[in-house]
mmCIF file of C-alpha atoms in Angstrom:
data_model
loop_
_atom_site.group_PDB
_atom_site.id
_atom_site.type_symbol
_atom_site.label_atom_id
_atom_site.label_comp_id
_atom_site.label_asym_id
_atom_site.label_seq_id
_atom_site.Cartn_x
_atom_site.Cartn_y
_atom_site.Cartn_z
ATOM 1 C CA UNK A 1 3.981 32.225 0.239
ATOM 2 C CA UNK A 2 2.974 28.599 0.422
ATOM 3 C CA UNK A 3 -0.355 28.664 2.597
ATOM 4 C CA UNK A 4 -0.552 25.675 5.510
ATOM 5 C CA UNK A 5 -2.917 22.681 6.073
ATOM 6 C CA UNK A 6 -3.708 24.021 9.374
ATOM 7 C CA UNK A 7 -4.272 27.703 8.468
ATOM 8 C CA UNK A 8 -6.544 27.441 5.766
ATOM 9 C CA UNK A 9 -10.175 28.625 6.128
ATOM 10 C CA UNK A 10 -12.934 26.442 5.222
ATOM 11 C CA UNK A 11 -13.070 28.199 1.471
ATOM 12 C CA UNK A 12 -9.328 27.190 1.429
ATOM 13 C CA UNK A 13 -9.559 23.687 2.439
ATOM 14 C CA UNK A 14 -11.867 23.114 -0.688
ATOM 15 C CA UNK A 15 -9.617 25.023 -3.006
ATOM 16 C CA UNK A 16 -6.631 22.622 -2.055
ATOM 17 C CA UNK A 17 -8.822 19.462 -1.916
ATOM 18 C CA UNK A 18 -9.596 20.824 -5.566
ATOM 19 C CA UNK A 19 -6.303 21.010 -6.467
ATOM 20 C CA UNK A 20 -5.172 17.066 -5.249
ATOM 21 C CA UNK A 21 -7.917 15.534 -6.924
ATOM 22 C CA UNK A 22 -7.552 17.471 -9.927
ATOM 23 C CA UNK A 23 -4.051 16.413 -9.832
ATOM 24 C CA UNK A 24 -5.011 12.706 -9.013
ATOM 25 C CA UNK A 25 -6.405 12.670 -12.468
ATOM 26 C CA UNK A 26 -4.173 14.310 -14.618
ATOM 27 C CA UNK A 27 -1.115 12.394 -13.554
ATOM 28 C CA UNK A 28 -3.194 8.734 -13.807
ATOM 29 C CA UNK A 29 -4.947 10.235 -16.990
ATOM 30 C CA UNK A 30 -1.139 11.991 -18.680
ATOM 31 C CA UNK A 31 1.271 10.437 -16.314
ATOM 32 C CA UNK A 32 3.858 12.437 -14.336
ATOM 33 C CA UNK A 33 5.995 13.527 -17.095
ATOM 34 C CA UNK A 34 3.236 14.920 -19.159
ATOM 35 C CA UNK A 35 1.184 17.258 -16.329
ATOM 36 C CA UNK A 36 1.836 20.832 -16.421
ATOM 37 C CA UNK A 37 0.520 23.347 -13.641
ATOM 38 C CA UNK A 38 -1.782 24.901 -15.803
ATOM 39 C CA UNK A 39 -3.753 21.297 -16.732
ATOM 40 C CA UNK A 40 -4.168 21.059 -12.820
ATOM 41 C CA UNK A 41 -5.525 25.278 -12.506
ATOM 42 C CA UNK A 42 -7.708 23.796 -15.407
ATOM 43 C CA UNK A 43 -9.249 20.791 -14.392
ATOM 44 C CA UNK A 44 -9.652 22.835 -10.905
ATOM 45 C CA UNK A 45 -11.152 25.865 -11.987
ATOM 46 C CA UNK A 46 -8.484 28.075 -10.263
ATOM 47 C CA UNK A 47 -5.946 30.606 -11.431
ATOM 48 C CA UNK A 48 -2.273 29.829 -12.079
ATOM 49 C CA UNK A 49 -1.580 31.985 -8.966
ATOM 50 C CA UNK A 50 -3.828 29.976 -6.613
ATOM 51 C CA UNK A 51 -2.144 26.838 -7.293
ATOM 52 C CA UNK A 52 1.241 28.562 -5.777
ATOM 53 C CA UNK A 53 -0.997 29.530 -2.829
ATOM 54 C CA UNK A 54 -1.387 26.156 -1.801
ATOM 55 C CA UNK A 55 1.803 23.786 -3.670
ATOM 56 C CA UNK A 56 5.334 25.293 -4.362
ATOM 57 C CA UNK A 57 5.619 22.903 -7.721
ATOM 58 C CA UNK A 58 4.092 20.499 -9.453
ATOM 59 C CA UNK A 59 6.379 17.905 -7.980
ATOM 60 C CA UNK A 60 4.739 18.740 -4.510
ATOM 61 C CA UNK A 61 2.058 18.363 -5.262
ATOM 62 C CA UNK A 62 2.480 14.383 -6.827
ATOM 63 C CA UNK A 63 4.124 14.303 -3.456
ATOM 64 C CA UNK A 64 0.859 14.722 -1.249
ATOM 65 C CA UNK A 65 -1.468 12.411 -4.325
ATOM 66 C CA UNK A 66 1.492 9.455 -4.130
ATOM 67 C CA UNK A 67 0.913 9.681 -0.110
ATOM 68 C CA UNK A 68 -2.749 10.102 -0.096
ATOM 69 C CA UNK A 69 -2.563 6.739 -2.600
ATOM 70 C CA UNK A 70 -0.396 4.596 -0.390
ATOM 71 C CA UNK A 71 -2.756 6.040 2.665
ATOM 72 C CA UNK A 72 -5.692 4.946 1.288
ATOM 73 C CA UNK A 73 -4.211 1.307 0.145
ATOM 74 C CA UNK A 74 -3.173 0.956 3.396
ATOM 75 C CA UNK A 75 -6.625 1.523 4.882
ATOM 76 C CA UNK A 76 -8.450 -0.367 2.000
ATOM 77 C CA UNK A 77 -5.728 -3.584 3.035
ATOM 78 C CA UNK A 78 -6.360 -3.546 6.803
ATOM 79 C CA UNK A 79 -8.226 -6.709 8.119
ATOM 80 C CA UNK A 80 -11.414 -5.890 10.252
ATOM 81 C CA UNK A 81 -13.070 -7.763 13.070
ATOM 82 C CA UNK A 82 -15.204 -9.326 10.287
ATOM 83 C CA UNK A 83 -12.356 -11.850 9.911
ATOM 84 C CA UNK A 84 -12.070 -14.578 12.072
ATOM 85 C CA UNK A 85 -9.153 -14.193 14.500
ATOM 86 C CA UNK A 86 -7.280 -17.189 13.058
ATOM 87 C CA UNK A 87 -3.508 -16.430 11.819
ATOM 88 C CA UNK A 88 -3.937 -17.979 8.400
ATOM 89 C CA UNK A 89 -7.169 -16.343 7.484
ATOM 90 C CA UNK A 90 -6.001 -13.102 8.178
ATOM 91 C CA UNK A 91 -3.030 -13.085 5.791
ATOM 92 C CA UNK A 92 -4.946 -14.757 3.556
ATOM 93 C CA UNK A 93 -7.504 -11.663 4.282
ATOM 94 C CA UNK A 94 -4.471 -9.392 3.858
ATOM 95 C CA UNK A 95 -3.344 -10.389 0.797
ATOM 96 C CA UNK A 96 -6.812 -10.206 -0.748
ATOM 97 C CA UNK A 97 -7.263 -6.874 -0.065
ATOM 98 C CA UNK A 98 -3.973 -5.296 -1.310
ATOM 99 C CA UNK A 99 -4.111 -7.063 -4.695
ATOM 100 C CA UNK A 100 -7.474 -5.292 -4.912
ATOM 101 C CA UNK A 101 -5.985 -1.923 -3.360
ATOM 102 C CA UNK A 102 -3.447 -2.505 -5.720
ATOM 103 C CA UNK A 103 -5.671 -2.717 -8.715
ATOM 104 C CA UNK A 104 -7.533 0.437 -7.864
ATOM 105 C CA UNK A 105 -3.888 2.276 -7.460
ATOM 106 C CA UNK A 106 -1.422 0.839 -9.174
ATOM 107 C CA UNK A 107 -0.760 3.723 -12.175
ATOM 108 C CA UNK A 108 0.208 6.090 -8.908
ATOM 109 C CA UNK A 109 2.039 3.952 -7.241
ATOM 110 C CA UNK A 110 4.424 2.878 -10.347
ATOM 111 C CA UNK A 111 4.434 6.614 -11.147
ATOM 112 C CA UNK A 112 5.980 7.375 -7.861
ATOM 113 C CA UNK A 113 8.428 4.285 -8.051
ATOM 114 C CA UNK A 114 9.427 5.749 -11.726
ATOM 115 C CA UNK A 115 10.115 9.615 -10.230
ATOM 116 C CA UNK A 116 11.895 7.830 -7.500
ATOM 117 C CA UNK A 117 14.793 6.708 -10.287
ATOM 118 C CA UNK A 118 15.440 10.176 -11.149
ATOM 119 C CA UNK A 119 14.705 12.371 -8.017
ATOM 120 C CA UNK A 120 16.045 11.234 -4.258
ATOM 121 C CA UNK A 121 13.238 13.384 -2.716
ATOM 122 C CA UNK A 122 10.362 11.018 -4.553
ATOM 123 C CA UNK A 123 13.119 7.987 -3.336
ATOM 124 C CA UNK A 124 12.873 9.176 0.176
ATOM 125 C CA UNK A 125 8.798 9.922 0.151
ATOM 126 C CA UNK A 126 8.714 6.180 -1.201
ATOM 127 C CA UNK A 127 10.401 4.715 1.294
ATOM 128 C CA UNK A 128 8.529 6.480 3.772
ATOM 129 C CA UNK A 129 5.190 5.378 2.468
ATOM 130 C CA UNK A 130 6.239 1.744 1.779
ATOM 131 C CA UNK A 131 7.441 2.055 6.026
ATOM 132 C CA UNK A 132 3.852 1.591 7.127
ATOM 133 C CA UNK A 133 3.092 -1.473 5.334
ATOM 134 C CA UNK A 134 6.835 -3.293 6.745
ATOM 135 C CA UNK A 135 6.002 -1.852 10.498
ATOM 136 C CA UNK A 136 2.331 -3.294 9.930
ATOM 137 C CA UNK A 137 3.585 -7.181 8.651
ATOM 138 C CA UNK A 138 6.695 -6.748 11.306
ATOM 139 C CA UNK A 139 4.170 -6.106 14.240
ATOM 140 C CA UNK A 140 2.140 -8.777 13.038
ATOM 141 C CA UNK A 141 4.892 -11.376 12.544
ATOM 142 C CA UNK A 142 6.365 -10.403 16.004
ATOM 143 C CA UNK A 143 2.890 -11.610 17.848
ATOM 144 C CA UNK A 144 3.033 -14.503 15.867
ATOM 145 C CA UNK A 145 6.319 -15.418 17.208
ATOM 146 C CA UNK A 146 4.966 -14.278 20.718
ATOM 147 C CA UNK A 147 2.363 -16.960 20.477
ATOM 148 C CA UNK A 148 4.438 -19.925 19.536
ATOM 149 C CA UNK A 149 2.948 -19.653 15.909
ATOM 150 C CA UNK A 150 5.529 -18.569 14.029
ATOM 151 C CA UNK A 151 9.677 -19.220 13.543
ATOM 152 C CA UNK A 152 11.100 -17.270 15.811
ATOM 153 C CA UNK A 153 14.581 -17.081 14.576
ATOM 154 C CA UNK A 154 13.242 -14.885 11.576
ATOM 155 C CA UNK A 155 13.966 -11.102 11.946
ATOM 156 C CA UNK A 156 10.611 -9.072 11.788
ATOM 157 C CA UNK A 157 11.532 -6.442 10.184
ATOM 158 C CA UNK A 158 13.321 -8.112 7.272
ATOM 159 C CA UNK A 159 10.826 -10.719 7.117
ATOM 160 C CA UNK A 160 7.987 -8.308 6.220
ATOM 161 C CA UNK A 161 10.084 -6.432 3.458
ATOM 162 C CA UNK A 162 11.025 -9.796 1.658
ATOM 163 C CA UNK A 163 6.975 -11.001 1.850
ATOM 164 C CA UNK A 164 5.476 -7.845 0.902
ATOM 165 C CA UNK A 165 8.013 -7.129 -1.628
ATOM 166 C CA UNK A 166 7.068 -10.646 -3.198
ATOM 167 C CA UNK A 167 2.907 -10.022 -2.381
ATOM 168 C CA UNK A 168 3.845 -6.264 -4.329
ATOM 169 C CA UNK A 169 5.897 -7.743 -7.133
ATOM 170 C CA UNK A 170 2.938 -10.342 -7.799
ATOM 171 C CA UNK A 171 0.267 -7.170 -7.919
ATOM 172 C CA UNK A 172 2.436 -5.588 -10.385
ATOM 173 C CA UNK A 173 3.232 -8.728 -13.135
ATOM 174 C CA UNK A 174 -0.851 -10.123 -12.430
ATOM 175 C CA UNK A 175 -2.408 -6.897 -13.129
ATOM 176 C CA UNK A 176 -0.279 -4.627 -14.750
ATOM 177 C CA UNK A 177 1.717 -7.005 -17.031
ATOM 178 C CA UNK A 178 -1.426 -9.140 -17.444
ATOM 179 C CA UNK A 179 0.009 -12.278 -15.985
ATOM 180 C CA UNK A 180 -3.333 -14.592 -16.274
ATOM 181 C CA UNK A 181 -4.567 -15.886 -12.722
ATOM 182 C CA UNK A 182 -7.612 -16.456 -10.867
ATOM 183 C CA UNK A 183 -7.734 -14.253 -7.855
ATOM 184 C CA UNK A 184 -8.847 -16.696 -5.314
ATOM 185 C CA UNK A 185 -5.958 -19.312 -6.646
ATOM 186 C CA UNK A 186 -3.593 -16.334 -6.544
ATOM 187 C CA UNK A 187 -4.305 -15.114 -2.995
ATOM 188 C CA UNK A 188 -4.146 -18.710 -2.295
ATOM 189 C CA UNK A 189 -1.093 -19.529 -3.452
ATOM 190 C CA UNK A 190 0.330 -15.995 -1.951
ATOM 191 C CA UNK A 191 -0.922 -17.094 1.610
ATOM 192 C CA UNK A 192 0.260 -20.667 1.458
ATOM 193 C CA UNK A 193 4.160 -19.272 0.382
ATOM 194 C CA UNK A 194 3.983 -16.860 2.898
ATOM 195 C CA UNK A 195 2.400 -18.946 5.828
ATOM 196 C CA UNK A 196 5.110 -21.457 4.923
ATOM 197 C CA UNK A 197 7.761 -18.768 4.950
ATOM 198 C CA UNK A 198 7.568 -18.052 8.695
ATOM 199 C CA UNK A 199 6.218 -21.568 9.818
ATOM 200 C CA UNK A 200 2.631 -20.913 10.031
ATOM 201 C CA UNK A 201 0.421 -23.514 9.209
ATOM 202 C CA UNK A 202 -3.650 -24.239 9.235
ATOM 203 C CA UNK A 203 -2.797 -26.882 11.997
ATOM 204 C CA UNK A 204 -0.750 -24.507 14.012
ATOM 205 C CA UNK A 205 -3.010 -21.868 14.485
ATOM 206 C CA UNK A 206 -4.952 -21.941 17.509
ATOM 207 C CA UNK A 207 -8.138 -24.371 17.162
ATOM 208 C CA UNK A 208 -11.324 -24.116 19.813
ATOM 209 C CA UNK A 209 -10.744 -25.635 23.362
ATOM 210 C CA UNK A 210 -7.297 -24.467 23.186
ATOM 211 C CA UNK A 211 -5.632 -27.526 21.057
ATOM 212 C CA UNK A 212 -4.064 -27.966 17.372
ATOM 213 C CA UNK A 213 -5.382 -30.875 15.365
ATOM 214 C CA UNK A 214 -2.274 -32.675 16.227
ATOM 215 C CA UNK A 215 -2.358 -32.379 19.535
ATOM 216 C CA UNK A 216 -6.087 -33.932 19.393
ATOM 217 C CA UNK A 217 -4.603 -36.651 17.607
ATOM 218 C CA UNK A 218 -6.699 -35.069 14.494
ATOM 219 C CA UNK A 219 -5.386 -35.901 11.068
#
């Protein structure tokens, strides 16, 4: 019987924490394929038997590392308060981050992507995961267009799976392929195509006293 989250005692919480990041590194170190049950009891220090205590197959348990992955690149992309609330700088803030969540994560994430060909339920659990980041760039597109500062005849939702999808495919050629290219030009040139996609400009985001630089008569 498969023991749950919310049941276990504090011994058992550290027993299954054990087992994810044991599994964590096998499948970056071996990739998916290659993991057996018994390299994750080993690397944990528990019995075959435990591991059925707390995952029903080895496939479950990728399940919970792929979402724990795409949890934390989703925290490691969000823009703080440090960033200036100006439009441009915070997708330009945005995009910076996820190439660098991205290059902490990437193995994982193409791992998942890979199962997904083969098995619907790692299809499904992908789509799922990649849902957080398109509600995220939807919300933020649809305050944009709220504010005047972006096209407003663009659909949110389909809007933020074409950009990210481009921002993702980028990650993947730049740093697993080894396309050559200076971060700061290519979070540069990610934020200018992007800011250009849905009308968003430097001059159209909101300037102090309430005016663009056009509207000051500013070149």
């Amino acid at each position: 019987m498969i023991v749950k989250s919310d049941t276990l005692t504090a011994r058992g919480r550290r027993t299954r924490a054990a087992l994810l990041e044991a599994g964590r590194e096998a499948f970056e170190e071996q990739g998916y394929d290659a993991v057996r049950v018994d390299d994750v009891c080993a690397r944990a220090g528990v019995s075959h038997g435990t591991f059925y205590t707390y995952f029903d197959s080895k496939e479950s348990l990728f399940g919970e590392v792929a979402g724990a992955v795409v949890g934390e690149m989703f925290a490691a992309s969000m823009v703080g308060p440090a960033v200036p609330d100006d439009p441009y700088a915070r997708v330009e803030a945005a995009n910076r981050l996820y190439l660098r969540a991205w290059a902490a994560n990437s193995r994982l994430v193409r791992m998942l992507e890979h199962a997904a060909t083969t098995d619907d339920r790692f299809g499904r659990l992908l789509l799922e995961l990649r849902e957080v980041f398109v509600r995220r760039g939807a919300e933020g597109l649809r305050r944009l267009q709220e504010q005047g500062l972006a096209d407003r005849d663009l659909d949110p939702r389909l809007t933020a799976i074409m950009l990210g999808g481009m921002v993702e495919h980028f990650a993947h050629v730049w740093l697993d392929l080894g396309e050559r290219a200076d971060e700061a030009v290519a979070v540069d040139h990610l934020t200018r195509l992007w800011a250009r996609a849905i009308g968003l400009t430097h001059a159209s985001t909101p300037r102090p006293g309430g005016q663009n630089r056009e509207e000051r008569g500013e070149a």
